[in-house]
mmCIF file of N, CA, C and O in Angstrom:
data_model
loop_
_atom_site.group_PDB
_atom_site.id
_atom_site.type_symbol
_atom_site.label_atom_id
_atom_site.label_comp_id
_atom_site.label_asym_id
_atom_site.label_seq_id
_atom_site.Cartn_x
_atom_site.Cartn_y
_atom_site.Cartn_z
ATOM 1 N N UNK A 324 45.487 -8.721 -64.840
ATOM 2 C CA UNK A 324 44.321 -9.470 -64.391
ATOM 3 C C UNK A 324 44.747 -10.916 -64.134
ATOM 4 O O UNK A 324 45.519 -11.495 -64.899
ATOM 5 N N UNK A 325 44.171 -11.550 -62.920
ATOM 6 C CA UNK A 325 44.385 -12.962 -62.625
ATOM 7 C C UNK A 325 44.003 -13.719 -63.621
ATOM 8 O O UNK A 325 43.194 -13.217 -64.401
ATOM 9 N N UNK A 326 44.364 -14.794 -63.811
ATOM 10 C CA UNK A 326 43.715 -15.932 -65.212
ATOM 11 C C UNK A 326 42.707 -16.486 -63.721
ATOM 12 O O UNK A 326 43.040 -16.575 -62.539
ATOM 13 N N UNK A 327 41.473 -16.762 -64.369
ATOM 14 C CA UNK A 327 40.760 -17.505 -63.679
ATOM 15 C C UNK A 327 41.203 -19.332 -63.447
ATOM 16 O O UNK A 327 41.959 -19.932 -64.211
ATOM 17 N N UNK A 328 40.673 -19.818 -62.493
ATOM 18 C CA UNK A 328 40.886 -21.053 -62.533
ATOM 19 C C UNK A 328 40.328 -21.922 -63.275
ATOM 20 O O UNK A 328 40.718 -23.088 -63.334
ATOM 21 N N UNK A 329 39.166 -21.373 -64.050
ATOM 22 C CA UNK A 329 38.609 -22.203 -65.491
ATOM 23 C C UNK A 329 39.171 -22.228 -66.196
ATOM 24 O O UNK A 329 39.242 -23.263 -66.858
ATOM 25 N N UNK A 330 40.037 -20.964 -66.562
ATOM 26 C CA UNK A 330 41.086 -20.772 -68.001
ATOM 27 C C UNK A 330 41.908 -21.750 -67.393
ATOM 28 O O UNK A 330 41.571 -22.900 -67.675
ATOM 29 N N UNK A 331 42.885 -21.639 -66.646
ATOM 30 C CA UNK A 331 43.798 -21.885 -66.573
ATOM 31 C C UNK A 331 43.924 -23.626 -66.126
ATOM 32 O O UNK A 331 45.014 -24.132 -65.857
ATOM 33 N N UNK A 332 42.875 -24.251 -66.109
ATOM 34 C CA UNK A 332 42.436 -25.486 -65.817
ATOM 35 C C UNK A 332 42.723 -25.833 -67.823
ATOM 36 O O UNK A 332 43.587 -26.644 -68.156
ATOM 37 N N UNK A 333 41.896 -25.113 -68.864
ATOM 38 C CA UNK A 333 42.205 -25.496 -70.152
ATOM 39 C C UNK A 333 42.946 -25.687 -70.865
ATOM 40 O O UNK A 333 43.043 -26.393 -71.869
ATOM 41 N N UNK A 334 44.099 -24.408 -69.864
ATOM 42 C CA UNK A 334 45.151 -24.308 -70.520
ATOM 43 C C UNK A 334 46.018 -24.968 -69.980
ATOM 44 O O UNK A 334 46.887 -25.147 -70.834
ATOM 45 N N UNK A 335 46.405 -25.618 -68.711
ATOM 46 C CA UNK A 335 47.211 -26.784 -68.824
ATOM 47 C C UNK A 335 46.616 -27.634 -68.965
ATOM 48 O O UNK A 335 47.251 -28.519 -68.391
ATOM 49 N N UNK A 336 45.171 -28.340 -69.627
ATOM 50 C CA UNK A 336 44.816 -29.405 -70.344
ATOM 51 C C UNK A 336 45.789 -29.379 -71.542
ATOM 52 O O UNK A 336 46.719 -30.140 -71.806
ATOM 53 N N UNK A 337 45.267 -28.169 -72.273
ATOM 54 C CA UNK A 337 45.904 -27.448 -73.844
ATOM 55 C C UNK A 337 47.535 -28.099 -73.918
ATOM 56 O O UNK A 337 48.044 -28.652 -74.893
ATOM 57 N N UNK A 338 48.089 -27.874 -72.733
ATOM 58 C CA UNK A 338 49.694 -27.536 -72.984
ATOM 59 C C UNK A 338 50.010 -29.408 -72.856
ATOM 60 O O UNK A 338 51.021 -29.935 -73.319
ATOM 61 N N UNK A 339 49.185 -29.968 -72.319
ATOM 62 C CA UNK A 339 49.742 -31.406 -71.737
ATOM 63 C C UNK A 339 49.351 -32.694 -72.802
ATOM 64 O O UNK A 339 49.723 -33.865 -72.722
ATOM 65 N N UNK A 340 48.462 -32.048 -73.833
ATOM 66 C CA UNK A 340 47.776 -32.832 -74.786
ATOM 67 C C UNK A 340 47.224 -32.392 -75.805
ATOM 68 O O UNK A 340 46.542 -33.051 -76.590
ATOM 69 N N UNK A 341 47.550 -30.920 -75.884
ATOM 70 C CA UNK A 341 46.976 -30.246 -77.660
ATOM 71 C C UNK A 341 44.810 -30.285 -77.279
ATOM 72 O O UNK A 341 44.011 -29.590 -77.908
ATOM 73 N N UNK A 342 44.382 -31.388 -76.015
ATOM 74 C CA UNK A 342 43.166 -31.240 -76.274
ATOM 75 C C UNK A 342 42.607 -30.143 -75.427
ATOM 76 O O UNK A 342 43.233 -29.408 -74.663
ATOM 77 N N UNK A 343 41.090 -30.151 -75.734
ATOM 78 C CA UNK A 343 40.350 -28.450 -75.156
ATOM 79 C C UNK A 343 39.592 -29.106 -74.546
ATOM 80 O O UNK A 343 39.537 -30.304 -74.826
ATOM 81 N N UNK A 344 38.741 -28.575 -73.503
ATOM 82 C CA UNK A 344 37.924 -29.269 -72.665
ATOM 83 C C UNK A 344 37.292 -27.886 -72.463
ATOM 84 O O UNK A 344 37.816 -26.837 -72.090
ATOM 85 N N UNK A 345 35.789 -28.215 -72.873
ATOM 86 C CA UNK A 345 34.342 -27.742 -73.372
ATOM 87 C C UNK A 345 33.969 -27.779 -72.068
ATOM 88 O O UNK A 345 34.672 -28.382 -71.258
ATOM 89 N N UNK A 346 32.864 -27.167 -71.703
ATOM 90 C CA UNK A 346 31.698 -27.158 -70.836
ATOM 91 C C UNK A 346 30.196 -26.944 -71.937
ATOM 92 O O UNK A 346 30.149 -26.053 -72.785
ATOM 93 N N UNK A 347 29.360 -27.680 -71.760
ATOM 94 C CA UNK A 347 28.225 -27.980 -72.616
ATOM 95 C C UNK A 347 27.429 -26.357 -72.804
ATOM 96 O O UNK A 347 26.401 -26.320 -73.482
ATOM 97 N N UNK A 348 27.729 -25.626 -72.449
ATOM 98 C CA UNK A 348 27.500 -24.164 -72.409
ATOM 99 C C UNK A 348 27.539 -23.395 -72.509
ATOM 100 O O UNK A 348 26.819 -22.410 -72.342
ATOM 101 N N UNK A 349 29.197 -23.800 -73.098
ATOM 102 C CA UNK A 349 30.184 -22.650 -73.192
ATOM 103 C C UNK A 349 29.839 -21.998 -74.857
ATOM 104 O O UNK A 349 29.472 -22.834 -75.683
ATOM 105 N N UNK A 350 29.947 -20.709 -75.258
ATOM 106 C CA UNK A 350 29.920 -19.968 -76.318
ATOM 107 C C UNK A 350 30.572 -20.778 -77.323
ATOM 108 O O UNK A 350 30.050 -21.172 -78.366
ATOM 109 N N UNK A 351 32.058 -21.053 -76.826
ATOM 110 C CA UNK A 351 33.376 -21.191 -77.681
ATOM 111 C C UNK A 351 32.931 -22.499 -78.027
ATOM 112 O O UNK A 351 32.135 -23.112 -77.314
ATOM 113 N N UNK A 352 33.538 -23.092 -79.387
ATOM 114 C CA UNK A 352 33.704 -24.476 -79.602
ATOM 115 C C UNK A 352 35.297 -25.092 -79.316
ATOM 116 O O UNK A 352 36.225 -24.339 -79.023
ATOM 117 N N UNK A 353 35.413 -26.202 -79.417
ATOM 118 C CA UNK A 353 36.429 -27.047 -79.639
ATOM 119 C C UNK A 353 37.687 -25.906 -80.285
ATOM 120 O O UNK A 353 38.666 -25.549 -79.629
ATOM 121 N N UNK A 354 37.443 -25.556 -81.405
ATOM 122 C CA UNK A 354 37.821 -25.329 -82.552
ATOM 123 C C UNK A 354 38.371 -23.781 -82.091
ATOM 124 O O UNK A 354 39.431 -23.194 -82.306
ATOM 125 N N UNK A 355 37.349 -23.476 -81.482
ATOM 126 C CA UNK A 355 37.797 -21.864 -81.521
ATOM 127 C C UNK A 355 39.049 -21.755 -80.381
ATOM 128 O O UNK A 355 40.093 -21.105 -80.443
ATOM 129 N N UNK A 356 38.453 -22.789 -79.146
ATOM 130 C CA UNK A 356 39.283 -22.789 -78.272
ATOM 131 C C UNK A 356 40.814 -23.369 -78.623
ATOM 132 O O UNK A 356 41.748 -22.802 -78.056
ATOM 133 N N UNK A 357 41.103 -24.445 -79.509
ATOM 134 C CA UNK A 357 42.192 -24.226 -79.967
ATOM 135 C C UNK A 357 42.499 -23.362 -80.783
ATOM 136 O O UNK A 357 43.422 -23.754 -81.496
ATOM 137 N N UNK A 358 42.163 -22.378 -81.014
ATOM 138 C CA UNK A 358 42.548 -21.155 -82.166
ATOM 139 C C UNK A 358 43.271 -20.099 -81.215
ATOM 140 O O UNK A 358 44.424 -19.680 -81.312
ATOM 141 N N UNK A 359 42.236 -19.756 -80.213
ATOM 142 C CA UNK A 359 42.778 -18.991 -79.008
ATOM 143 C C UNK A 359 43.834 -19.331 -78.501
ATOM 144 O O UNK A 359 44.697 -18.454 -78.485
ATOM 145 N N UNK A 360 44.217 -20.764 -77.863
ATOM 146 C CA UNK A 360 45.463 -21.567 -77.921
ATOM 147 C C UNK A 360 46.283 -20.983 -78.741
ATOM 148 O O UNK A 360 46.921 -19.986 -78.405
ATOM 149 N N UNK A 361 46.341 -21.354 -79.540
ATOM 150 C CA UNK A 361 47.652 -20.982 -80.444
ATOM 151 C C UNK A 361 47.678 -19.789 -80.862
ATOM 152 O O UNK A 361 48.796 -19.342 -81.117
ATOM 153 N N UNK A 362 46.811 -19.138 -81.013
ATOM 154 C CA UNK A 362 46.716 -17.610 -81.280
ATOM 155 C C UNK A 362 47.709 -16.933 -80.047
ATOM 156 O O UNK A 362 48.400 -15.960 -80.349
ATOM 157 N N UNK A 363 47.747 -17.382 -78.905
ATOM 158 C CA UNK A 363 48.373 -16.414 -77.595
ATOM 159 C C UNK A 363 49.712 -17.386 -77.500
ATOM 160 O O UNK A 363 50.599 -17.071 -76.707
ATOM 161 N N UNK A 364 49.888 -18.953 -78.583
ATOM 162 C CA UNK A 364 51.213 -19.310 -78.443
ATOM 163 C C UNK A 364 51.244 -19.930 -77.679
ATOM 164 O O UNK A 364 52.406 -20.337 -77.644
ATOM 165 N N UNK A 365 50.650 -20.405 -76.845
ATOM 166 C CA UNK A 365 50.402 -21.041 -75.739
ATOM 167 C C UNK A 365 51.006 -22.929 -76.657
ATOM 168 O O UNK A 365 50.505 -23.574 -77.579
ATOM 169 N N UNK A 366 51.965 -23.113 -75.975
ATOM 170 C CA UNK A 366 52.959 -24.333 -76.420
ATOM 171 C C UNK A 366 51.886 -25.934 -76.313
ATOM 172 O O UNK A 366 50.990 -25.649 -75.518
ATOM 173 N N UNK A 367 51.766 -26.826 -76.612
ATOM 174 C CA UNK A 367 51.365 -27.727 -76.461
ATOM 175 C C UNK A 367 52.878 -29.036 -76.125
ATOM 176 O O UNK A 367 53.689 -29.341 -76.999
ATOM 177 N N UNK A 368 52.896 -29.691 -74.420
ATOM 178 C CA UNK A 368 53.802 -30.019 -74.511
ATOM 179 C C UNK A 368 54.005 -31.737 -74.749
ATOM 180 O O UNK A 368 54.889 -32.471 -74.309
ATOM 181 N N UNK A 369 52.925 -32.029 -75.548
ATOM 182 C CA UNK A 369 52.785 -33.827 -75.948
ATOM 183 C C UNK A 369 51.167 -33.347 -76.777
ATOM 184 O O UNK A 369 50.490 -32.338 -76.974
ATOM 185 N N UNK A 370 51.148 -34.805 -77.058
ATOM 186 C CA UNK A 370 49.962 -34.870 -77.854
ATOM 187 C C UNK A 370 48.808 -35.850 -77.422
ATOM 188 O O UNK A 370 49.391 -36.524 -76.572
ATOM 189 N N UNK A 371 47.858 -36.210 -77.475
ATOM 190 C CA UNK A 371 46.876 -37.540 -76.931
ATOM 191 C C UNK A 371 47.294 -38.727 -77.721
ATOM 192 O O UNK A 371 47.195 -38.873 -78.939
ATOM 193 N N UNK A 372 47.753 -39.512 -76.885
ATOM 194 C CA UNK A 372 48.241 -40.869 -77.129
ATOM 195 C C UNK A 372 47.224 -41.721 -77.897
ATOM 196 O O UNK A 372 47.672 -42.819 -78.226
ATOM 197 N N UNK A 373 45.384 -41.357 -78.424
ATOM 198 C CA UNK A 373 45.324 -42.059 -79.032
ATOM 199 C C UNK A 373 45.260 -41.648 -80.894
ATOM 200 O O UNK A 373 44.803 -42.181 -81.905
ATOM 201 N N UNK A 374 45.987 -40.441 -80.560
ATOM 202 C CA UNK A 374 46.638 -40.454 -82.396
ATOM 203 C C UNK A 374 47.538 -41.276 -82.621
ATOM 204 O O UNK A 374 48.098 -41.397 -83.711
ATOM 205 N N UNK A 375 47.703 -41.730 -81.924
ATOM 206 C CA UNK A 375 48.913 -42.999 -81.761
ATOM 207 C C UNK A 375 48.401 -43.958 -82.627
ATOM 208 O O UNK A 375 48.848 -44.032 -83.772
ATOM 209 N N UNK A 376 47.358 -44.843 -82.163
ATOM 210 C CA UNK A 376 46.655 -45.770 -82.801
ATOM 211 C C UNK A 376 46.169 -45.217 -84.235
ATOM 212 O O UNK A 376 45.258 -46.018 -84.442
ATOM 213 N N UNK A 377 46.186 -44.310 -85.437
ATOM 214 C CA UNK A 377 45.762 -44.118 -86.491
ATOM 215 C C UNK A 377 47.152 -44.471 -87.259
ATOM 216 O O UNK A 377 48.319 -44.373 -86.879
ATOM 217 N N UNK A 378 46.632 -44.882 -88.380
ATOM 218 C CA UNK A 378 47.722 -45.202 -89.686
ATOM 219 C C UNK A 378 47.668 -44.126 -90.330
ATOM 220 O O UNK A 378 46.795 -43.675 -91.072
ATOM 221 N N UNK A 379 49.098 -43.556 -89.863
ATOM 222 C CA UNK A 379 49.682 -42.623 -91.002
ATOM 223 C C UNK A 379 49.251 -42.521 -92.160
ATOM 224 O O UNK A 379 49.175 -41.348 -92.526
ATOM 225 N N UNK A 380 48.882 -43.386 -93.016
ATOM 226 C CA UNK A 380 48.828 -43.373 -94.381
ATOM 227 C C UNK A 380 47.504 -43.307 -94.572
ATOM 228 O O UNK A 380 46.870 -42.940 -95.561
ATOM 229 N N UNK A 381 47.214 -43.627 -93.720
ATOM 230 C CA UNK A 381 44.962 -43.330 -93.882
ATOM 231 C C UNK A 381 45.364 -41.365 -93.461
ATOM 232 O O UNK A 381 45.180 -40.458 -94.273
ATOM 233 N N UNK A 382 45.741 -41.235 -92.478
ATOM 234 C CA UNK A 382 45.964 -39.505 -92.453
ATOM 235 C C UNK A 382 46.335 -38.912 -92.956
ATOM 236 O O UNK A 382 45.951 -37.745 -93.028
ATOM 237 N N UNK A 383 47.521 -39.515 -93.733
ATOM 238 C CA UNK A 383 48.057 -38.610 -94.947
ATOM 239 C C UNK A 383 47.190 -38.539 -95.950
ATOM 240 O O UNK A 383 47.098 -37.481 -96.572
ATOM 241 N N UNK A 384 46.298 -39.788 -96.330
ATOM 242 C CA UNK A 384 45.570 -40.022 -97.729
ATOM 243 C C UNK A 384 44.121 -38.765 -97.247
ATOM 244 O O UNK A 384 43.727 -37.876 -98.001
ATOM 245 N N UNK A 385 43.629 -39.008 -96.000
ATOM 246 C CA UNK A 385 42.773 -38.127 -95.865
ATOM 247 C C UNK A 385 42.789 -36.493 -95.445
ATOM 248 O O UNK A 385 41.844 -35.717 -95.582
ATOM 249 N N UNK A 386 44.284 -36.147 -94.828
ATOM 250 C CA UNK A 386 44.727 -34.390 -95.263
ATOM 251 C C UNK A 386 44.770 -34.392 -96.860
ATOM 252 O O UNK A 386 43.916 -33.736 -97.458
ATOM 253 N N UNK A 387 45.790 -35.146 -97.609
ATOM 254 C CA UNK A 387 45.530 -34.463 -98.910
ATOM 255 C C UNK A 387 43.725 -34.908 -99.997
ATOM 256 O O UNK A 387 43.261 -34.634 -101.104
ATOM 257 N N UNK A 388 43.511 -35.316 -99.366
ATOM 258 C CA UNK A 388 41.748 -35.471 -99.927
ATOM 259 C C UNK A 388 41.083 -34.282 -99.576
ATOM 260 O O UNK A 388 40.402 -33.711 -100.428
ATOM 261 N N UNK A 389 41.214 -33.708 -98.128
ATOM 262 C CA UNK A 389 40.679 -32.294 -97.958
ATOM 263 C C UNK A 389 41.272 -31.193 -98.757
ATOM 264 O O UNK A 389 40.683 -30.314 -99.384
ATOM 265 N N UNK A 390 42.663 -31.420 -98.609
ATOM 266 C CA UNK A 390 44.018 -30.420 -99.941
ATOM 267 C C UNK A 390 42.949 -30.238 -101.068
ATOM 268 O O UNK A 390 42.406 -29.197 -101.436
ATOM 269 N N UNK A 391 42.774 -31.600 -101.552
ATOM 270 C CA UNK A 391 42.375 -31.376 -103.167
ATOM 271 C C UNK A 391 40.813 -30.300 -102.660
ATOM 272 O O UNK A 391 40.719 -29.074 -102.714
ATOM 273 N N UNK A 392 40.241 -30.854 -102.406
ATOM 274 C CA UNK A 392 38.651 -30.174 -101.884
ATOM 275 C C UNK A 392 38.922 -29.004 -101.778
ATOM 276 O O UNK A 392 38.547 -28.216 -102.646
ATOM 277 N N UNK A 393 39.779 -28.513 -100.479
ATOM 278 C CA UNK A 393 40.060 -27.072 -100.742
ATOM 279 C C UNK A 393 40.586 -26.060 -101.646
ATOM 280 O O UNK A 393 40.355 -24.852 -101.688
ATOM 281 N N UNK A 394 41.454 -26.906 -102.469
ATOM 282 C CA UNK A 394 41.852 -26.207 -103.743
ATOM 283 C C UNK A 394 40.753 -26.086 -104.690
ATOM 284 O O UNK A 394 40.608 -25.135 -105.458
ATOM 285 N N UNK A 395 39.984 -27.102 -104.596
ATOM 286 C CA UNK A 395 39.234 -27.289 -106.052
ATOM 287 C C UNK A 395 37.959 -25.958 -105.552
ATOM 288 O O UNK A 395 37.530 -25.124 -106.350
ATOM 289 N N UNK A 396 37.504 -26.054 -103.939
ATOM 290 C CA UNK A 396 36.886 -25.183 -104.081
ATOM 291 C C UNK A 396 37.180 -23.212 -103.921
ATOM 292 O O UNK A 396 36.429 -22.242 -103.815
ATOM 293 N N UNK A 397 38.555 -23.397 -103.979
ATOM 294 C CA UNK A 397 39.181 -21.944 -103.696
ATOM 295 C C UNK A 397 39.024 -21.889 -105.530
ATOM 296 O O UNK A 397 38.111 -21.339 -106.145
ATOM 297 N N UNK A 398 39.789 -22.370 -105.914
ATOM 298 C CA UNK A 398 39.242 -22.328 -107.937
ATOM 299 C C UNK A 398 37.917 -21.437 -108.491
ATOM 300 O O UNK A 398 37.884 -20.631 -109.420
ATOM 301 N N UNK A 399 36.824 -21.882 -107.573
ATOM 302 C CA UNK A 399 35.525 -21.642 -107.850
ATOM 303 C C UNK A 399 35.151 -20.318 -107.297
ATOM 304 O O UNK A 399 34.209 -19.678 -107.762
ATOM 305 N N UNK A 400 35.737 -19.981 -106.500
ATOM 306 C CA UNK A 400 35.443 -19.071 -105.881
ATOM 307 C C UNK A 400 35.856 -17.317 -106.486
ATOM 308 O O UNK A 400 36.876 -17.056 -107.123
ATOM 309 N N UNK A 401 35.037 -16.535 -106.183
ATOM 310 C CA UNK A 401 35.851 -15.170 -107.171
ATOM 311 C C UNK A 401 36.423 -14.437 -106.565
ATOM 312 O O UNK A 401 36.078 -14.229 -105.402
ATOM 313 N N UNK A 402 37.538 -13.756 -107.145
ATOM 314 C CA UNK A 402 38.641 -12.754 -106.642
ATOM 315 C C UNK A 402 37.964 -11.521 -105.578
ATOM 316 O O UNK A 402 37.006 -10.748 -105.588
ATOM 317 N N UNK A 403 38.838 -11.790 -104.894
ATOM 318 C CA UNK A 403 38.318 -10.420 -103.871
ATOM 319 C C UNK A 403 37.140 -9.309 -104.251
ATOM 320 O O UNK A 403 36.038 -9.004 -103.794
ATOM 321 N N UNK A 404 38.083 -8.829 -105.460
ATOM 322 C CA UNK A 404 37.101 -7.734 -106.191
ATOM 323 C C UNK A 404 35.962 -7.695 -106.549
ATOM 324 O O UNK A 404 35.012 -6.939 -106.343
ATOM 325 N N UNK A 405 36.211 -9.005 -107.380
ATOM 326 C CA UNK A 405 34.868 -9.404 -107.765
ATOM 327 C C UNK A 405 33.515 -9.726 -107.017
ATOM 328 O O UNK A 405 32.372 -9.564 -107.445
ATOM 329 N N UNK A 406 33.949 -10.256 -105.711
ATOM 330 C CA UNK A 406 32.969 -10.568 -104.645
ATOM 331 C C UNK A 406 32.687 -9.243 -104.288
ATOM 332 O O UNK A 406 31.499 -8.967 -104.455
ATOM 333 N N UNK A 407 33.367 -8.345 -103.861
ATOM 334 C CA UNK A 407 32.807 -7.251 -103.113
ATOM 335 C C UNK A 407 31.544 -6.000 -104.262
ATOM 336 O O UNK A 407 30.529 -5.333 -104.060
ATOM 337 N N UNK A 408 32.703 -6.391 -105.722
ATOM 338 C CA UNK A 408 31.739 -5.316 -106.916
ATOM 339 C C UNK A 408 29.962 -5.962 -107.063
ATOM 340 O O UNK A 408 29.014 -5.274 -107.442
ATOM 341 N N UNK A 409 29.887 -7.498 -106.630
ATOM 342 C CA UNK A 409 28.598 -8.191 -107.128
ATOM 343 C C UNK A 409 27.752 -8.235 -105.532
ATOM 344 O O UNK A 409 26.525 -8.313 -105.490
ATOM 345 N N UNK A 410 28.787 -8.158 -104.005
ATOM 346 C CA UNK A 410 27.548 -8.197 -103.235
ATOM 347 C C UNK A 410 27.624 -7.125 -102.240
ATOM 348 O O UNK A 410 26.841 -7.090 -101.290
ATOM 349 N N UNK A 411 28.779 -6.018 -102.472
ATOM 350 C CA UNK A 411 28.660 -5.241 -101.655
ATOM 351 C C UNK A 411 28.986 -4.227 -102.754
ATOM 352 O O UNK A 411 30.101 -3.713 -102.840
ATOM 353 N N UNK A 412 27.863 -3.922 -103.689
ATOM 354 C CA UNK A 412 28.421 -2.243 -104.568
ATOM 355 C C UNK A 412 28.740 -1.348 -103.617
ATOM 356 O O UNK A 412 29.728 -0.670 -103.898
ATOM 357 N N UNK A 413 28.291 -1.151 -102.712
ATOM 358 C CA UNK A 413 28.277 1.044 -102.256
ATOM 359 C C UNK A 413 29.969 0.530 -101.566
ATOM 360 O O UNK A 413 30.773 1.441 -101.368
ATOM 361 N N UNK A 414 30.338 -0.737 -101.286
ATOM 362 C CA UNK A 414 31.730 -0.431 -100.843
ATOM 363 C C UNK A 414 32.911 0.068 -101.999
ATOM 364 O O UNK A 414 33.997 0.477 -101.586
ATOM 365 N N UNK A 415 32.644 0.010 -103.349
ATOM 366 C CA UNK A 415 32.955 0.030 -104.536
ATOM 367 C C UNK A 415 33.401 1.680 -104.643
ATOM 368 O O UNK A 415 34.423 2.093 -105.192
ATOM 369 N N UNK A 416 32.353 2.511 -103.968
ATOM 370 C CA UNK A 416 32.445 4.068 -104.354
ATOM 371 C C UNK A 416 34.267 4.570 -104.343
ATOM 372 O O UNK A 416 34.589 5.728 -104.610
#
């Protein structure tokens, strides 16, 4: 099948700057559309020049601030088993 010229308009956005470019309408978000991106491997070949302008150390301090968050709330959370025995019994049989 041909790639349409919408895809393929995203995807060398995707490859030239890591960014996604939305239409106000579209199903997909931001998010998903880079998932799809990288899900098919699709290379990114630079990045948007204004991550440029952020201080490293404010980005580093704020990935590991989400780190801790996500750990602290994976902690809380219950083991596979346990989730499925308390909200899905009949999968249990």
């Amino acid at each position: 099948m041909e790639v349409p010229d919408t895809l393929r308009e995203k995807i060398e956005i995707f490859q030239a700057n890591g960014q996604v470019f939305r239409e106000e309408d579209e199903l997909f978000t931001e998010t998903s559309w880079a998932a799809v991106m990288m899900g098919q491997r699709i290379p990114m070949k630079g990045h948007n020049p204004m991550a440029d302008t952020f201080d490293p150390g404010e980005i580093r301090q704020e990935v590991d601030e989400m780190e801790k968050s996500i750990r602290y709330l994976v902690q809380q959370m219950p083991l596979h088993g346990q989730y499925v025995q308390k909200y899905c019994p009949a999968g249990t049989l």
